[in-house]
PDB file of C-alpha atoms in Angstrom:
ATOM      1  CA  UNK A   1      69.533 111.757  60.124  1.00 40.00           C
ATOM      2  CA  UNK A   2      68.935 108.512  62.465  1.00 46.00           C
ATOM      3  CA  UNK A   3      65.444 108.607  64.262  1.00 50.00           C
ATOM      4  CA  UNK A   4      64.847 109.505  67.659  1.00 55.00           C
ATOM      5  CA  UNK A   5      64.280 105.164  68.334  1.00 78.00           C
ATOM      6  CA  UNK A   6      68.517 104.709  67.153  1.00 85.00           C
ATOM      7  CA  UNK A   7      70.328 103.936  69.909  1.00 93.00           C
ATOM      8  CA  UNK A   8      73.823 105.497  70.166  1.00 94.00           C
ATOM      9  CA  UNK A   9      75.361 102.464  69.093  1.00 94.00           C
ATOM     10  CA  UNK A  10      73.049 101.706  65.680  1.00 96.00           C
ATOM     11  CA  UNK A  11      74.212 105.672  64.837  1.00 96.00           C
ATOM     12  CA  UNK A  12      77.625 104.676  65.259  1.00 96.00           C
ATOM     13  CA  UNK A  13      77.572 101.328  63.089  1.00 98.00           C
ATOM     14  CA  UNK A  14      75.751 103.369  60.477  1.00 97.00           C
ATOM     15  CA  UNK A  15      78.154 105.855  60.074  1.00 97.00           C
ATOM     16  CA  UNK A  16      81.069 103.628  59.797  1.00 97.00           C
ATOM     17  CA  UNK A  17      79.899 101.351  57.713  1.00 98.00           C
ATOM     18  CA  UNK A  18      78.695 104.435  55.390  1.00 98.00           C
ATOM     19  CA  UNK A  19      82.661 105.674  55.735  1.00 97.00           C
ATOM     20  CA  UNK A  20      83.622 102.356  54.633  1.00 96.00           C
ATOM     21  CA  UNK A  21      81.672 102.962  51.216  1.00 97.00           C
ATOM     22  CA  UNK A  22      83.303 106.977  50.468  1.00 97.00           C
ATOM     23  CA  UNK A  23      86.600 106.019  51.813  1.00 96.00           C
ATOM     24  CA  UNK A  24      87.156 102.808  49.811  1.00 97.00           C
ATOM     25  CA  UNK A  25      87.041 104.342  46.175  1.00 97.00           C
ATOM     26  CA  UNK A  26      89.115 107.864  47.461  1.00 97.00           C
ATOM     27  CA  UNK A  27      91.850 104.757  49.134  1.00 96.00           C
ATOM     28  CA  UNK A  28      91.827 103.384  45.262  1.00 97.00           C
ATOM     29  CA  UNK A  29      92.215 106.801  43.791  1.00 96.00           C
ATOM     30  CA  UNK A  30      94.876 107.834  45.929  1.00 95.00           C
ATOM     31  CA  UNK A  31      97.011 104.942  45.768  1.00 94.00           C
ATOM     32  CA  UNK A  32      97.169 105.792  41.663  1.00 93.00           C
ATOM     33  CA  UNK A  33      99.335 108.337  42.880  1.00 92.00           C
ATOM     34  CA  UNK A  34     101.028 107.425  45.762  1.00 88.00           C
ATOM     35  CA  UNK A  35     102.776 104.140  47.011  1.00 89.00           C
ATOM     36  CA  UNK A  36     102.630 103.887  50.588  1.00 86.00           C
ATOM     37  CA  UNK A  37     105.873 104.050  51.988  1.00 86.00           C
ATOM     38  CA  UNK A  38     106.563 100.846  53.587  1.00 85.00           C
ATOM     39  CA  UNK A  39     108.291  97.330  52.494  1.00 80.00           C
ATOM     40  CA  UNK A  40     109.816  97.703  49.105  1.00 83.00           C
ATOM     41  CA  UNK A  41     108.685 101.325  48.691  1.00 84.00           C
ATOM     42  CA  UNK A  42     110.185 102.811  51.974  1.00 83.00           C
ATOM     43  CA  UNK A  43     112.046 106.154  52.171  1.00 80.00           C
ATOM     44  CA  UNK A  44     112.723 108.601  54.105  1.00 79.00           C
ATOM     45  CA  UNK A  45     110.743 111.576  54.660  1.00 78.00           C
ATOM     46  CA  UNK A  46     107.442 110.409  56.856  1.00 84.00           C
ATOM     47  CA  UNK A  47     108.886 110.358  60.092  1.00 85.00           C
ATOM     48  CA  UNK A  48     109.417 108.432  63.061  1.00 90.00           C
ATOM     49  CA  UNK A  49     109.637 104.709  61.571  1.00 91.00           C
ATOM     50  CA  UNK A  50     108.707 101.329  63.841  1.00 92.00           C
ATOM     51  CA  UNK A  51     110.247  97.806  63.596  1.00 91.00           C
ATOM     52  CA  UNK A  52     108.163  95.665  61.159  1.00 90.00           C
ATOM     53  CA  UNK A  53     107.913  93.108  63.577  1.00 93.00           C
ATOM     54  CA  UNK A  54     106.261  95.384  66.406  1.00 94.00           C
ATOM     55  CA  UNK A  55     104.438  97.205  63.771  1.00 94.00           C
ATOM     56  CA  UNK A  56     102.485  94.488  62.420  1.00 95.00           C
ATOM     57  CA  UNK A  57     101.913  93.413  65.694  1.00 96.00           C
ATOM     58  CA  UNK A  58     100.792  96.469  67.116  1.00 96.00           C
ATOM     59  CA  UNK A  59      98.680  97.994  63.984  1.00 96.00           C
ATOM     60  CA  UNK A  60      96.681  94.417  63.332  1.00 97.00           C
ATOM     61  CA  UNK A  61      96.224  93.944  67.089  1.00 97.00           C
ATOM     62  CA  UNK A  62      92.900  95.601  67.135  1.00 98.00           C
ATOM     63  CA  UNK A  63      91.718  92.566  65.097  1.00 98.00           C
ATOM     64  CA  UNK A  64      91.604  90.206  68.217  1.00 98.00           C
ATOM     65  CA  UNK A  65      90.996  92.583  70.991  1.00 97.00           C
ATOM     66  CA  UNK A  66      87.697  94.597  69.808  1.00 98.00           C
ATOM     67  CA  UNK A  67      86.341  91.465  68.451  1.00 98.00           C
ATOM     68  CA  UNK A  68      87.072  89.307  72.239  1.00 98.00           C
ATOM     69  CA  UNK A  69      85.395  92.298  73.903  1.00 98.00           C
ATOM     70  CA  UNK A  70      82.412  92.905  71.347  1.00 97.00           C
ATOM     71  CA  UNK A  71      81.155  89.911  70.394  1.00 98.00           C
ATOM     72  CA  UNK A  72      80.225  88.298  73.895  1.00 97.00           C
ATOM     73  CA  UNK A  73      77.679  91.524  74.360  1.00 96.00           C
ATOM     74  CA  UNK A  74      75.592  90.574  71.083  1.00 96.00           C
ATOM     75  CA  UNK A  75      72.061  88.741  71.150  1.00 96.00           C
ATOM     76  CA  UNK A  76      73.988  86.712  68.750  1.00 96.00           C
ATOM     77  CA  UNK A  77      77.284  85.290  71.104  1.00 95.00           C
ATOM     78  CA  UNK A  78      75.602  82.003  71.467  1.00 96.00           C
ATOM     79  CA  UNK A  79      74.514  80.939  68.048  1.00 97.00           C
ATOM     80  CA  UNK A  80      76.633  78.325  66.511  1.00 96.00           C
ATOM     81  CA  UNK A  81      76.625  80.266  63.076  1.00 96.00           C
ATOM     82  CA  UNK A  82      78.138  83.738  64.401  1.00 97.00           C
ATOM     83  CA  UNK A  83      80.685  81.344  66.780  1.00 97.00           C
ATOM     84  CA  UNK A  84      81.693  79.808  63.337  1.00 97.00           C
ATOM     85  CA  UNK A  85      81.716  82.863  60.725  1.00 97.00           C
ATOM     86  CA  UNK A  86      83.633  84.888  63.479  1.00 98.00           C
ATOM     87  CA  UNK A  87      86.109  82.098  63.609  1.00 98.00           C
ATOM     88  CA  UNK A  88      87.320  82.631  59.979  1.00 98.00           C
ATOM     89  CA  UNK A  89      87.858  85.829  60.761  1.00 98.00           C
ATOM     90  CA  UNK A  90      89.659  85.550  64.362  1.00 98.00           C
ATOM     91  CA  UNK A  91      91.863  82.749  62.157  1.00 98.00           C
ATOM     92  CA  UNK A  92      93.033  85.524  59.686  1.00 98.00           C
ATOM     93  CA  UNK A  93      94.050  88.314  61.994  1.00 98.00           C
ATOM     94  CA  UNK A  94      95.411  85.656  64.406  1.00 98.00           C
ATOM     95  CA  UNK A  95      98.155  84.343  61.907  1.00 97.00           C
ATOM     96  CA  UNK A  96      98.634  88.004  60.809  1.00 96.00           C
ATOM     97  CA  UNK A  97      98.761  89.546  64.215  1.00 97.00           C
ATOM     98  CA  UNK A  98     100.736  86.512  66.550  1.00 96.00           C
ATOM     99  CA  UNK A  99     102.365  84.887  63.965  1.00 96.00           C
ATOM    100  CA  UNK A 100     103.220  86.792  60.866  1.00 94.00           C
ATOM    101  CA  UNK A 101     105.627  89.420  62.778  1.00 94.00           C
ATOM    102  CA  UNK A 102     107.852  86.371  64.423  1.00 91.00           C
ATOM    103  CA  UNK A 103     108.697  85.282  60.660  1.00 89.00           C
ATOM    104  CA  UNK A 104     110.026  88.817  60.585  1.00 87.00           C
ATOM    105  CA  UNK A 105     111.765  88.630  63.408  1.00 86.00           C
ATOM    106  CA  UNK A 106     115.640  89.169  62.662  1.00 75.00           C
ATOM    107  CA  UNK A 107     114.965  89.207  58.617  1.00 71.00           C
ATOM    108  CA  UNK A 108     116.284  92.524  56.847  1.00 69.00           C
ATOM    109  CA  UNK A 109     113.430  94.118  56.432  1.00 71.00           C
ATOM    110  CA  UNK A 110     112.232  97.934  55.917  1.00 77.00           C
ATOM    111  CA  UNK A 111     111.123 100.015  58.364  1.00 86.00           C
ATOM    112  CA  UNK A 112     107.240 100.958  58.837  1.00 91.00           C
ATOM    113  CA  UNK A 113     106.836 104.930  59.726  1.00 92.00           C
ATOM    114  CA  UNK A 114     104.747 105.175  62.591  1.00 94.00           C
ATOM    115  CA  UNK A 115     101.965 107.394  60.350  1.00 92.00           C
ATOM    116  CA  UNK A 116     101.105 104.053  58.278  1.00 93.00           C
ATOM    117  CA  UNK A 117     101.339 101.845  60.983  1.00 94.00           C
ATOM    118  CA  UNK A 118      98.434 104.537  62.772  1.00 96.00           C
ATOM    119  CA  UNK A 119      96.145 104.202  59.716  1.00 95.00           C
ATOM    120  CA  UNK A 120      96.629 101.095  59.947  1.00 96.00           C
ATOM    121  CA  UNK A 121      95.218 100.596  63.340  1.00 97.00           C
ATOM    122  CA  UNK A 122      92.782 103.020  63.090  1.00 97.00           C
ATOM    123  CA  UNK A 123      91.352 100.813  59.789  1.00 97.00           C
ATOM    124  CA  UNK A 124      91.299  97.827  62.087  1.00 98.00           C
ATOM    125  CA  UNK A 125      90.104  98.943  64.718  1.00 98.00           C
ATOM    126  CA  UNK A 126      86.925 100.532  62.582  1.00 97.00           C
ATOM    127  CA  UNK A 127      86.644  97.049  60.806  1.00 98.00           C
ATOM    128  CA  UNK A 128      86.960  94.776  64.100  1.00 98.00           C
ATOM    129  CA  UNK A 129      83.805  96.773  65.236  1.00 98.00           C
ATOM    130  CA  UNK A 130      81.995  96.812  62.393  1.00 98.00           C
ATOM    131  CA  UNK A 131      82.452  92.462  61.290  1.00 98.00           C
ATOM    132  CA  UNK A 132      82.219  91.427  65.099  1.00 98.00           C
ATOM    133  CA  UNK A 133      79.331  93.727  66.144  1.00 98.00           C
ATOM    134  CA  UNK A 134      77.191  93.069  62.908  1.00 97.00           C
ATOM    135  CA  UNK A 135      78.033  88.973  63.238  1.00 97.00           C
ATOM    136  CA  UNK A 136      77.704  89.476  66.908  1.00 97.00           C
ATOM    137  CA  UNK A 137      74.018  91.618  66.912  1.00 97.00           C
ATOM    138  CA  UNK A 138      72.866  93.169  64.245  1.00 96.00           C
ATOM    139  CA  UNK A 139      73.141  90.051  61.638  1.00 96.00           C
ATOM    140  CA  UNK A 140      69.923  88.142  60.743  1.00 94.00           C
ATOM    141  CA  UNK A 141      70.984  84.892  61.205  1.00 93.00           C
ATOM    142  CA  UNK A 142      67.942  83.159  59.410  1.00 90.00           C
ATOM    143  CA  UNK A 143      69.069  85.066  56.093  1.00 88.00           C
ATOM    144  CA  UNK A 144      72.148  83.480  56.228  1.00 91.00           C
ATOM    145  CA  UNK A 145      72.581  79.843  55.125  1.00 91.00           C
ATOM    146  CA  UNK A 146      74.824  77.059  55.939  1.00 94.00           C
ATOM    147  CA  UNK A 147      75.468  76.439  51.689  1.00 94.00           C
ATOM    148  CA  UNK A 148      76.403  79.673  51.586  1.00 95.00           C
ATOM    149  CA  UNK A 149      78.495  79.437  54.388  1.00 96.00           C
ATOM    150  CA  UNK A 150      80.200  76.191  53.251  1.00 97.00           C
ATOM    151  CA  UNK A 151      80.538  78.225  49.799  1.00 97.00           C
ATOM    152  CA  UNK A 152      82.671  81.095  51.329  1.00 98.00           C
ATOM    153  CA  UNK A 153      84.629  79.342  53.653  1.00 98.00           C
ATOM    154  CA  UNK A 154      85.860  76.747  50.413  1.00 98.00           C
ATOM    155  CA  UNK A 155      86.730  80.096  48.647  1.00 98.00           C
ATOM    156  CA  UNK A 156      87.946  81.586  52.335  1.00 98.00           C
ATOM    157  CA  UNK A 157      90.671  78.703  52.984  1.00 98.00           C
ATOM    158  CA  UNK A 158      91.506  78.540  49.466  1.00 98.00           C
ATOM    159  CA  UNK A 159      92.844  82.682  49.962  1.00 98.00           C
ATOM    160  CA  UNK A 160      94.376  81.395  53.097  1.00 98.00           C
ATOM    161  CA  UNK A 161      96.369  79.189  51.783  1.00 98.00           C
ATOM    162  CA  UNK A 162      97.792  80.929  49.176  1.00 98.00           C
ATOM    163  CA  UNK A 163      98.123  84.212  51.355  1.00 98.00           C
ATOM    164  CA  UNK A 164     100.085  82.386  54.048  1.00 97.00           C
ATOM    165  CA  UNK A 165     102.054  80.222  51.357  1.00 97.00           C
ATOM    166  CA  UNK A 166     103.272  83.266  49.459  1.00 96.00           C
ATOM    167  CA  UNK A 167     104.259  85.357  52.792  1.00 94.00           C
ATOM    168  CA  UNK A 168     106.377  82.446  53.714  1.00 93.00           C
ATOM    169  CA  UNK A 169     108.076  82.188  50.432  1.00 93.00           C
ATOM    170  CA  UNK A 170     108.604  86.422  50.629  1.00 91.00           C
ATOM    171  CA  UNK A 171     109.868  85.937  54.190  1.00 88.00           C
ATOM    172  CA  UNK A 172     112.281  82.951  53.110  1.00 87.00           C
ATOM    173  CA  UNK A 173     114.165  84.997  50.932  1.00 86.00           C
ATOM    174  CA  UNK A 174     114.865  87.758  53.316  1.00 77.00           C
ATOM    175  CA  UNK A 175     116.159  84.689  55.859  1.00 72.00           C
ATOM    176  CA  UNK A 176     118.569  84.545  52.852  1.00 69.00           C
ATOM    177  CA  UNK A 177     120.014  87.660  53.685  1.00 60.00           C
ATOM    178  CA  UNK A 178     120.789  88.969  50.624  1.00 62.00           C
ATOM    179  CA  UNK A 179     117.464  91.675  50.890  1.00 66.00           C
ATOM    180  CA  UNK A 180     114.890  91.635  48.025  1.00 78.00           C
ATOM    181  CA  UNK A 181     115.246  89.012  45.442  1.00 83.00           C
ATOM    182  CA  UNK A 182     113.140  87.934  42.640  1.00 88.00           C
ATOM    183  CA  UNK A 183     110.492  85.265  43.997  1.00 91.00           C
ATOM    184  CA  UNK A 184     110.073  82.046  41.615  1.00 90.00           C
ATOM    185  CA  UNK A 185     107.724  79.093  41.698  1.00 92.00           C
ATOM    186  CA  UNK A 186     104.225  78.232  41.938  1.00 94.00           C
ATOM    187  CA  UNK A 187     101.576  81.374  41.610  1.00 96.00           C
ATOM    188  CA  UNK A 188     104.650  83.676  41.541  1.00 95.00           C
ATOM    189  CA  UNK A 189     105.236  82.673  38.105  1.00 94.00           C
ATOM    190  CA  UNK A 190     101.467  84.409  37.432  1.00 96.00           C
ATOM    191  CA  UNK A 191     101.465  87.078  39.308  1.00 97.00           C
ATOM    192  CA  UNK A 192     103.517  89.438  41.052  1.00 96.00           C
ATOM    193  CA  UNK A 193     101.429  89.737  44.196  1.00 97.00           C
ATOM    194  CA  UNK A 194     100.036  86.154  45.156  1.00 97.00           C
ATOM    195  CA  UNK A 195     100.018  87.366  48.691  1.00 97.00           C
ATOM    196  CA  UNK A 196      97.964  90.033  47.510  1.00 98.00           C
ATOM    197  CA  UNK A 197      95.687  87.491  45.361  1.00 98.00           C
ATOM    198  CA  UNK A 198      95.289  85.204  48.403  1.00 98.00           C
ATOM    199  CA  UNK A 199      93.940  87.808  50.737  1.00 98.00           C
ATOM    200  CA  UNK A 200      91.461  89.400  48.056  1.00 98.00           C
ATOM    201  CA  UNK A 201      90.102  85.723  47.908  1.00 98.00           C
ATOM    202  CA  UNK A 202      89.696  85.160  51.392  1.00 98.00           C
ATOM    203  CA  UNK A 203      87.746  88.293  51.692  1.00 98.00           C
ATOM    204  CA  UNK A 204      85.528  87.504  48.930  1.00 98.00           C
ATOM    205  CA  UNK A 205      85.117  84.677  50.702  1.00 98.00           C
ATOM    206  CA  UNK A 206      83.889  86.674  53.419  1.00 98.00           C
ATOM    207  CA  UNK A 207      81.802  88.300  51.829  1.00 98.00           C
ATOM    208  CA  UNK A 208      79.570  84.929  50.581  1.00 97.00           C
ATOM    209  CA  UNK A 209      79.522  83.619  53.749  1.00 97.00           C
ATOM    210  CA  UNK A 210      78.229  86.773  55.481  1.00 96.00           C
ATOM    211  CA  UNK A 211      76.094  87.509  52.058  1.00 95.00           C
ATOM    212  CA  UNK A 212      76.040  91.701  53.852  1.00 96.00           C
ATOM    213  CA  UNK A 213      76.950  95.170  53.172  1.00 97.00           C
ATOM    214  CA  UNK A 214      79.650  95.065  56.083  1.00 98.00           C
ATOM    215  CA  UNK A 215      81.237  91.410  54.716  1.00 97.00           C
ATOM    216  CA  UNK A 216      81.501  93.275  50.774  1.00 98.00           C
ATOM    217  CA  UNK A 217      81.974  96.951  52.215  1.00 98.00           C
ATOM    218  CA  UNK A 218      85.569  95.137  53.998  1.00 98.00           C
ATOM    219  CA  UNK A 219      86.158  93.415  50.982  1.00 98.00           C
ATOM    220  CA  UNK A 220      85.875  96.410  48.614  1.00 98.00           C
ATOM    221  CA  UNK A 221      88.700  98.303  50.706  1.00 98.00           C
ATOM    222  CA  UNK A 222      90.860  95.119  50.598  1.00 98.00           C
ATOM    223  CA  UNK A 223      90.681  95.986  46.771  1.00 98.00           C
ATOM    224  CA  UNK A 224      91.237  99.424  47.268  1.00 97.00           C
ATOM    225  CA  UNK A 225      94.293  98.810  48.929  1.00 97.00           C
ATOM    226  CA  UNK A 226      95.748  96.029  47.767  1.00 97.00           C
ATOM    227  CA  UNK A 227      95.260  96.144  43.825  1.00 97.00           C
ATOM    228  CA  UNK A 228      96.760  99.704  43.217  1.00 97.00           C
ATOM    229  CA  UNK A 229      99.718  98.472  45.252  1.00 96.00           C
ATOM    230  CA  UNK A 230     100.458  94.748  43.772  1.00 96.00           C
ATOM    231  CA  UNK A 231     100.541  96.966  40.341  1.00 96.00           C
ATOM    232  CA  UNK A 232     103.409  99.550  42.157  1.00 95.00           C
ATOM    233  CA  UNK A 233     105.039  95.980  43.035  1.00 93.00           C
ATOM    234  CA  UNK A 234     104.926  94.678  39.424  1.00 95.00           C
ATOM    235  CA  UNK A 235     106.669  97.907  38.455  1.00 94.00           C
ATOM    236  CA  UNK A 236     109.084  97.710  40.844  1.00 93.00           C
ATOM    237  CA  UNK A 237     110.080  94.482  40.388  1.00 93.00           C
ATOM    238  CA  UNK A 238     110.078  95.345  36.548  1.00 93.00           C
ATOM    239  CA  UNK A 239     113.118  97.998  37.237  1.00 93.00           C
ATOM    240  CA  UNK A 240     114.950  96.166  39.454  1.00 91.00           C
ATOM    241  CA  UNK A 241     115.160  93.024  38.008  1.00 91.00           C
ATOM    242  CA  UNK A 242     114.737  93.924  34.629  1.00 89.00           C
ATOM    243  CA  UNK A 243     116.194  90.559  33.139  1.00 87.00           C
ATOM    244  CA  UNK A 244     114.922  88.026  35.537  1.00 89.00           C
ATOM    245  CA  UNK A 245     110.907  89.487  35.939  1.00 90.00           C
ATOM    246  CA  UNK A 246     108.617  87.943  33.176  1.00 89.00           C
ATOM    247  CA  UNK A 247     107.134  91.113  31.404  1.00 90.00           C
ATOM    248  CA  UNK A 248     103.885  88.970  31.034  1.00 92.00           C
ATOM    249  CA  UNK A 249     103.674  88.080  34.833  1.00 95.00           C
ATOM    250  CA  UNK A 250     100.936  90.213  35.921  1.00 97.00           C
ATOM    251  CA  UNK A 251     100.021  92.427  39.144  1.00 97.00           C
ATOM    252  CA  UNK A 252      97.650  90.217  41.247  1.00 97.00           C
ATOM    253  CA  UNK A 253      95.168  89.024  38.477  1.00 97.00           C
ATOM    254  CA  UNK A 254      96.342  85.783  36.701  1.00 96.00           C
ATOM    255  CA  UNK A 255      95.895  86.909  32.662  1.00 94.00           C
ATOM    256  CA  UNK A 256      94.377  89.972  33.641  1.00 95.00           C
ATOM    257  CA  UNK A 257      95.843  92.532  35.716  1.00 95.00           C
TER     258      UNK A 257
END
């Protein structure tokens, strides 16, 4: 129970970091079960279904706009550390949110039902609070040092490149026209998910440079979500392209999983 000194707002941060912690291992154990219905493993049955291109826009907007309207209220806004660990972030969600859905635009791609694209939203909009307010207020900037910092963002950029790289090859052969085909050359010949790979190692990135529970809490549910699902993706490209998919290409771990 917080004490009687919490304000409102340190109540609120508690609890959803604390969600961030249950949620993340019962995301992982779900997704053993279930592949979420969007991109390769659409169908029918969950509804009302949005454009891919407004959907990413809409459900990753929350990204930019809590973070512009939280961070300039923190004791923090001025320091030239928080300006420049909240910039890696703002650079992700920025290419993901504004950029990202115009390479979709008029590619054959699957539908997103409007019940993922909520979650979706609702995720962001719980994270955007919880990096930018923490970075923004609640961080201890003295803790935090510019090795470390220079440590993460190496491992950051090197996840950003990859991640961005990888969507553009997935996105190229859709521009094809000829729907989902069998994706060839450079970490693709590893792994099955180098999109996937790339975004795990930005946010572990993340998670040096802001050396916190909310940094490693975000990148634990980037696992949750993304490992069980680069696996679904190995076996789906497995049974569709059974002659073409190297059997020892693994899910998102090079030699491992």
């Amino acid at each position: 129970m917080a004490s009687s000194s919490t304000s409102p707002d340190e109540a609120l941060f508690s609890i959803v970091l604390i969600s961030f912690y249950i949620f993340a291992p019962l995301t992982y154990l779900c997704l053993q079960f279930l592949d979420a219905p969007y991109g390769k493993h659409f169908r029918s049955g969950w509804g009302a279904s949005l454009d891919p291109t407004i959907a990413w826009a809409i459900m990753e907007s929350p990204t930019l706009f809590i973070t512009l309207s939280i961070f300039p209220l923190g004791s923090n806004r001025s320091s030239p550390l928080a300006l420049c660990l909240i910039s890696f972030y703002l650079l992700h969600y920025f290419h993901r949110t504004c950029l990202y859905p115009l390479y979709l635009l008029n590619k054959p791609s699957s539908s997103v039902p409007l019940s993922i694209a909520s979650s979706a939203f609702l995720f962001n909009l719980l994270n955007a609070y919880l990096q930018s307010r923490w970075i923004s207020h609640y961080a201890d900037l003295d803790l935090i040092s510019w090795a470390r910092v220079l440590l993460g963002s190496a491992v950051f950029f090197a996840g950003f490149a990859l991640n961005v790289w990888s969507d553009r090859v997935l996105v190229g052969l859709k521009k094809q026209g000829k729907g989902y085909r069998m994706p060839r050359g450079g970490m693709f010949e590893l792994v099955s998910c180098p999109n996937y790979l790339g975004e795990l190692i930005e946010w572990l990135g993340w998670a040096i440079m802001t050396w916190s529970w909310v940094g490693f809490g975000f990148f634990l549910n980037t696992w949750a979500n993304l490992v069980p699902r680069a696996r679904s993706h190995r076996r789906w490209y497995l049974d569709k392209f059974p002659e073409e998919c190297p059997r020892s290409r693994k899910a998102i771990i090079p030699l491992v999983y």
